[in-house]
């Protein structure tokens, strides 16, 4: 089982972030199916669902209620195989205004979403 102790709890996530998180889980499952003796449901049911859902999320913009349904299904499907439930506990929000990823970002971070643009407002303490 995969764990991630240093990841934030309950972050806000838009469609790009949700696609990234599901894609990370799919990559871990792909490795298990390739190099480990993974149970059949992982390779024949769970991995194809993760891959298809990630592809759907990387396409056109979906409404928040559809994203919520996909996130709920993702949590339900991943819970028996992953121990880091915090990774899947996201608060869905409308799309962030993100700049396009630079070549440097893609080389260093892969498909990780670029941070949102700053609004220019100072944070009051």
PDB file of C-alpha atoms in Angstrom:
ATOM      1  CA  UNK A   1       0.000   0.000   0.000  1.00  0.00           C
ATOM      2  CA  UNK A   2       1.106   3.525  -0.782  1.00  0.00           C
ATOM      3  CA  UNK A   3       1.351   6.188   1.917  1.00  0.00           C
ATOM      4  CA  UNK A   4       2.160   9.870   1.910  1.00  0.00           C
ATOM      5  CA  UNK A   5       2.610  11.376   5.344  1.00  0.00           C
ATOM      6  CA  UNK A   6       3.674  14.848   4.215  1.00  0.00           C
ATOM      7  CA  UNK A   7       0.825  15.632   1.809  1.00  0.00           C
ATOM      8  CA  UNK A   8      -1.676  18.324   2.824  1.00  0.00           C
ATOM      9  CA  UNK A   9      -5.071  17.359   4.182  1.00  0.00           C
ATOM     10  CA  UNK A  10      -8.293  18.431   2.449  1.00  0.00           C
ATOM     11  CA  UNK A  11      -6.852  20.744  -0.186  1.00  0.00           C
ATOM     12  CA  UNK A  12      -8.913  22.637  -2.697  1.00  0.00           C
ATOM     13  CA  UNK A  13      -8.763  20.987  -6.096  1.00  0.00           C
ATOM     14  CA  UNK A  14     -10.028  21.961  -9.497  1.00  0.00           C
ATOM     15  CA  UNK A  15     -10.431  19.650 -12.485  1.00  0.00           C
ATOM     16  CA  UNK A  16      -6.709  19.792 -13.365  1.00  0.00           C
ATOM     17  CA  UNK A  17      -5.682  18.843  -9.824  1.00  0.00           C
ATOM     18  CA  UNK A  18      -8.218  15.995  -9.713  1.00  0.00           C
ATOM     19  CA  UNK A  19      -6.881  14.645 -13.025  1.00  0.00           C
ATOM     20  CA  UNK A  20      -3.333  14.842 -11.655  1.00  0.00           C
ATOM     21  CA  UNK A  21      -4.214  12.966  -8.454  1.00  0.00           C
ATOM     22  CA  UNK A  22      -6.094  10.209 -10.285  1.00  0.00           C
ATOM     23  CA  UNK A  23      -3.199   9.992 -12.759  1.00  0.00           C
ATOM     24  CA  UNK A  24      -0.717   9.535  -9.889  1.00  0.00           C
ATOM     25  CA  UNK A  25      -2.799   6.665  -8.545  1.00  0.00           C
ATOM     26  CA  UNK A  26      -3.020   5.151 -12.038  1.00  0.00           C
ATOM     27  CA  UNK A  27       0.775   5.320 -12.390  1.00  0.00           C
ATOM     28  CA  UNK A  28       1.246   3.490  -9.084  1.00  0.00           C
ATOM     29  CA  UNK A  29      -1.253   0.818 -10.142  1.00  0.00           C
ATOM     30  CA  UNK A  30       0.419   0.486 -13.557  1.00  0.00           C
ATOM     31  CA  UNK A  31       3.718  -0.274 -11.817  1.00  0.00           C
ATOM     32  CA  UNK A  32       2.082  -2.841  -9.567  1.00  0.00           C
ATOM     33  CA  UNK A  33       0.424  -4.553 -12.519  1.00  0.00           C
ATOM     34  CA  UNK A  34       3.709  -4.599 -14.442  1.00  0.00           C
ATOM     35  CA  UNK A  35       6.246  -5.564 -11.768  1.00  0.00           C
ATOM     36  CA  UNK A  36       4.305  -7.015  -8.833  1.00  0.00           C
ATOM     37  CA  UNK A  37       1.888  -9.850  -8.421  1.00  0.00           C
ATOM     38  CA  UNK A  38      -1.146  -7.547  -8.235  1.00  0.00           C
ATOM     39  CA  UNK A  39      -4.642  -8.983  -7.743  1.00  0.00           C
ATOM     40  CA  UNK A  40      -6.684  -9.241 -10.952  1.00  0.00           C
ATOM     41  CA  UNK A  41      -9.317  -6.612 -10.009  1.00  0.00           C
ATOM     42  CA  UNK A  42      -6.566  -3.977  -9.901  1.00  0.00           C
ATOM     43  CA  UNK A  43      -5.271  -4.659 -13.395  1.00  0.00           C
ATOM     44  CA  UNK A  44      -8.547  -5.470 -15.155  1.00  0.00           C
ATOM     45  CA  UNK A  45     -11.082  -3.195 -13.450  1.00  0.00           C
ATOM     46  CA  UNK A  46      -9.483  -0.460 -11.359  1.00  0.00           C
ATOM     47  CA  UNK A  47      -6.614   0.598 -13.627  1.00  0.00           C
ATOM     48  CA  UNK A  48      -8.793   0.973 -16.760  1.00  0.00           C
ATOM     49  CA  UNK A  49     -11.302   3.075 -14.789  1.00  0.00           C
ATOM     50  CA  UNK A  50      -8.517   5.341 -13.464  1.00  0.00           C
ATOM     51  CA  UNK A  51      -7.013   5.730 -16.946  1.00  0.00           C
ATOM     52  CA  UNK A  52     -10.359   6.492 -18.601  1.00  0.00           C
ATOM     53  CA  UNK A  53     -11.321   8.967 -15.872  1.00  0.00           C
ATOM     54  CA  UNK A  54      -7.991  10.771 -16.091  1.00  0.00           C
ATOM     55  CA  UNK A  55      -8.394  11.075 -19.876  1.00  0.00           C
ATOM     56  CA  UNK A  56     -11.937  12.450 -19.393  1.00  0.00           C
ATOM     57  CA  UNK A  57     -10.723  15.007 -16.834  1.00  0.00           C
ATOM     58  CA  UNK A  58      -7.895  16.179 -19.091  1.00  0.00           C
ATOM     59  CA  UNK A  59     -10.465  16.929 -21.820  1.00  0.00           C
ATOM     60  CA  UNK A  60     -13.116  19.630 -21.785  1.00  0.00           C
ATOM     61  CA  UNK A  61     -14.289  21.404 -18.634  1.00  0.00           C
ATOM     62  CA  UNK A  62     -16.882  19.472 -16.617  1.00  0.00           C
ATOM     63  CA  UNK A  63     -19.486  20.906 -14.192  1.00  0.00           C
ATOM     64  CA  UNK A  64     -18.743  20.697 -10.463  1.00  0.00           C
ATOM     65  CA  UNK A  65     -21.523  18.161  -9.815  1.00  0.00           C
ATOM     66  CA  UNK A  66     -19.991  15.774 -12.389  1.00  0.00           C
ATOM     67  CA  UNK A  67     -16.552  16.316 -10.835  1.00  0.00           C
ATOM     68  CA  UNK A  68     -18.041  15.575  -7.421  1.00  0.00           C
ATOM     69  CA  UNK A  69     -19.479  12.293  -8.669  1.00  0.00           C
ATOM     70  CA  UNK A  70     -16.150  11.281 -10.212  1.00  0.00           C
ATOM     71  CA  UNK A  71     -14.287  12.216  -7.017  1.00  0.00           C
ATOM     72  CA  UNK A  72     -16.699  10.154  -4.890  1.00  0.00           C
ATOM     73  CA  UNK A  73     -16.315   7.165  -7.211  1.00  0.00           C
ATOM     74  CA  UNK A  74     -12.522   7.573  -7.171  1.00  0.00           C
ATOM     75  CA  UNK A  75     -12.474   7.570  -3.346  1.00  0.00           C
ATOM     76  CA  UNK A  76     -14.694   4.485  -3.231  1.00  0.00           C
ATOM     77  CA  UNK A  77     -12.668   2.530  -5.777  1.00  0.00           C
ATOM     78  CA  UNK A  78      -9.231   3.382  -4.381  1.00  0.00           C
ATOM     79  CA  UNK A  79      -9.948   2.856  -0.660  1.00  0.00           C
ATOM     80  CA  UNK A  80      -9.287  -0.934  -0.604  1.00  0.00           C
ATOM     81  CA  UNK A  81      -5.900  -0.547  -2.336  1.00  0.00           C
ATOM     82  CA  UNK A  82      -4.404   2.697  -1.010  1.00  0.00           C
ATOM     83  CA  UNK A  83      -3.779   3.648   2.615  1.00  0.00           C
ATOM     84  CA  UNK A  84      -3.388   7.416   2.068  1.00  0.00           C
ATOM     85  CA  UNK A  85      -7.020   8.497   2.224  1.00  0.00           C
ATOM     86  CA  UNK A  86      -5.982  12.164   2.670  1.00  0.00           C
ATOM     87  CA  UNK A  87      -4.739  12.188  -0.942  1.00  0.00           C
ATOM     88  CA  UNK A  88      -8.309  11.607  -2.115  1.00  0.00           C
ATOM     89  CA  UNK A  89     -10.049  13.965   0.313  1.00  0.00           C
ATOM     90  CA  UNK A  90     -10.342  17.050  -1.854  1.00  0.00           C
ATOM     91  CA  UNK A  91     -12.691  20.018  -1.806  1.00  0.00           C
ATOM     92  CA  UNK A  92     -13.697  20.666  -5.424  1.00  0.00           C
ATOM     93  CA  UNK A  93     -13.682  24.235  -6.680  1.00  0.00           C
ATOM     94  CA  UNK A  94     -14.194  25.921 -10.079  1.00  0.00           C
ATOM     95  CA  UNK A  95     -11.126  25.955 -12.347  1.00  0.00           C
ATOM     96  CA  UNK A  96      -8.182  28.056 -11.186  1.00  0.00           C
ATOM     97  CA  UNK A  97      -6.624  30.575 -13.562  1.00  0.00           C
ATOM     98  CA  UNK A  98      -3.362  28.775 -14.336  1.00  0.00           C
ATOM     99  CA  UNK A  99      -0.633  29.917 -16.710  1.00  0.00           C
ATOM    100  CA  UNK A 100       0.360  27.418 -19.402  1.00  0.00           C
ATOM    101  CA  UNK A 101       3.168  25.079 -18.259  1.00  0.00           C
ATOM    102  CA  UNK A 102       6.617  26.094 -19.448  1.00  0.00           C
ATOM    103  CA  UNK A 103       9.114  23.629 -20.872  1.00  0.00           C
ATOM    104  CA  UNK A 104      11.022  23.783 -17.582  1.00  0.00           C
ATOM    105  CA  UNK A 105       7.863  22.953 -15.609  1.00  0.00           C
ATOM    106  CA  UNK A 106       7.028  19.980 -17.844  1.00  0.00           C
ATOM    107  CA  UNK A 107      10.595  18.613 -17.608  1.00  0.00           C
ATOM    108  CA  UNK A 108      10.778  18.974 -13.820  1.00  0.00           C
ATOM    109  CA  UNK A 109       7.166  18.353 -12.773  1.00  0.00           C
ATOM    110  CA  UNK A 110       5.638  16.336 -15.602  1.00  0.00           C
ATOM    111  CA  UNK A 111       1.851  16.579 -15.643  1.00  0.00           C
ATOM    112  CA  UNK A 112       1.552  18.261 -12.240  1.00  0.00           C
ATOM    113  CA  UNK A 113      -0.739  21.302 -12.556  1.00  0.00           C
ATOM    114  CA  UNK A 114       0.943  24.704 -12.595  1.00  0.00           C
ATOM    115  CA  UNK A 115       0.078  26.787  -9.503  1.00  0.00           C
ATOM    116  CA  UNK A 116      -2.744  29.309  -9.998  1.00  0.00           C
ATOM    117  CA  UNK A 117      -1.909  32.864 -10.961  1.00  0.00           C
ATOM    118  CA  UNK A 118      -1.585  35.234  -8.063  1.00  0.00           C
ATOM    119  CA  UNK A 119      -4.483  37.654  -7.671  1.00  0.00           C
ATOM    120  CA  UNK A 120      -2.126  40.448  -6.663  1.00  0.00           C
ATOM    121  CA  UNK A 121      -3.804  40.921  -3.304  1.00  0.00           C
ATOM    122  CA  UNK A 122      -1.701  40.796  -0.161  1.00  0.00           C
ATOM    123  CA  UNK A 123      -2.746  38.337   2.499  1.00  0.00           C
ATOM    124  CA  UNK A 124      -3.905  40.096   5.642  1.00  0.00           C
ATOM    125  CA  UNK A 125      -2.559  38.658   8.858  1.00  0.00           C
TER     126      UNK A 125
END
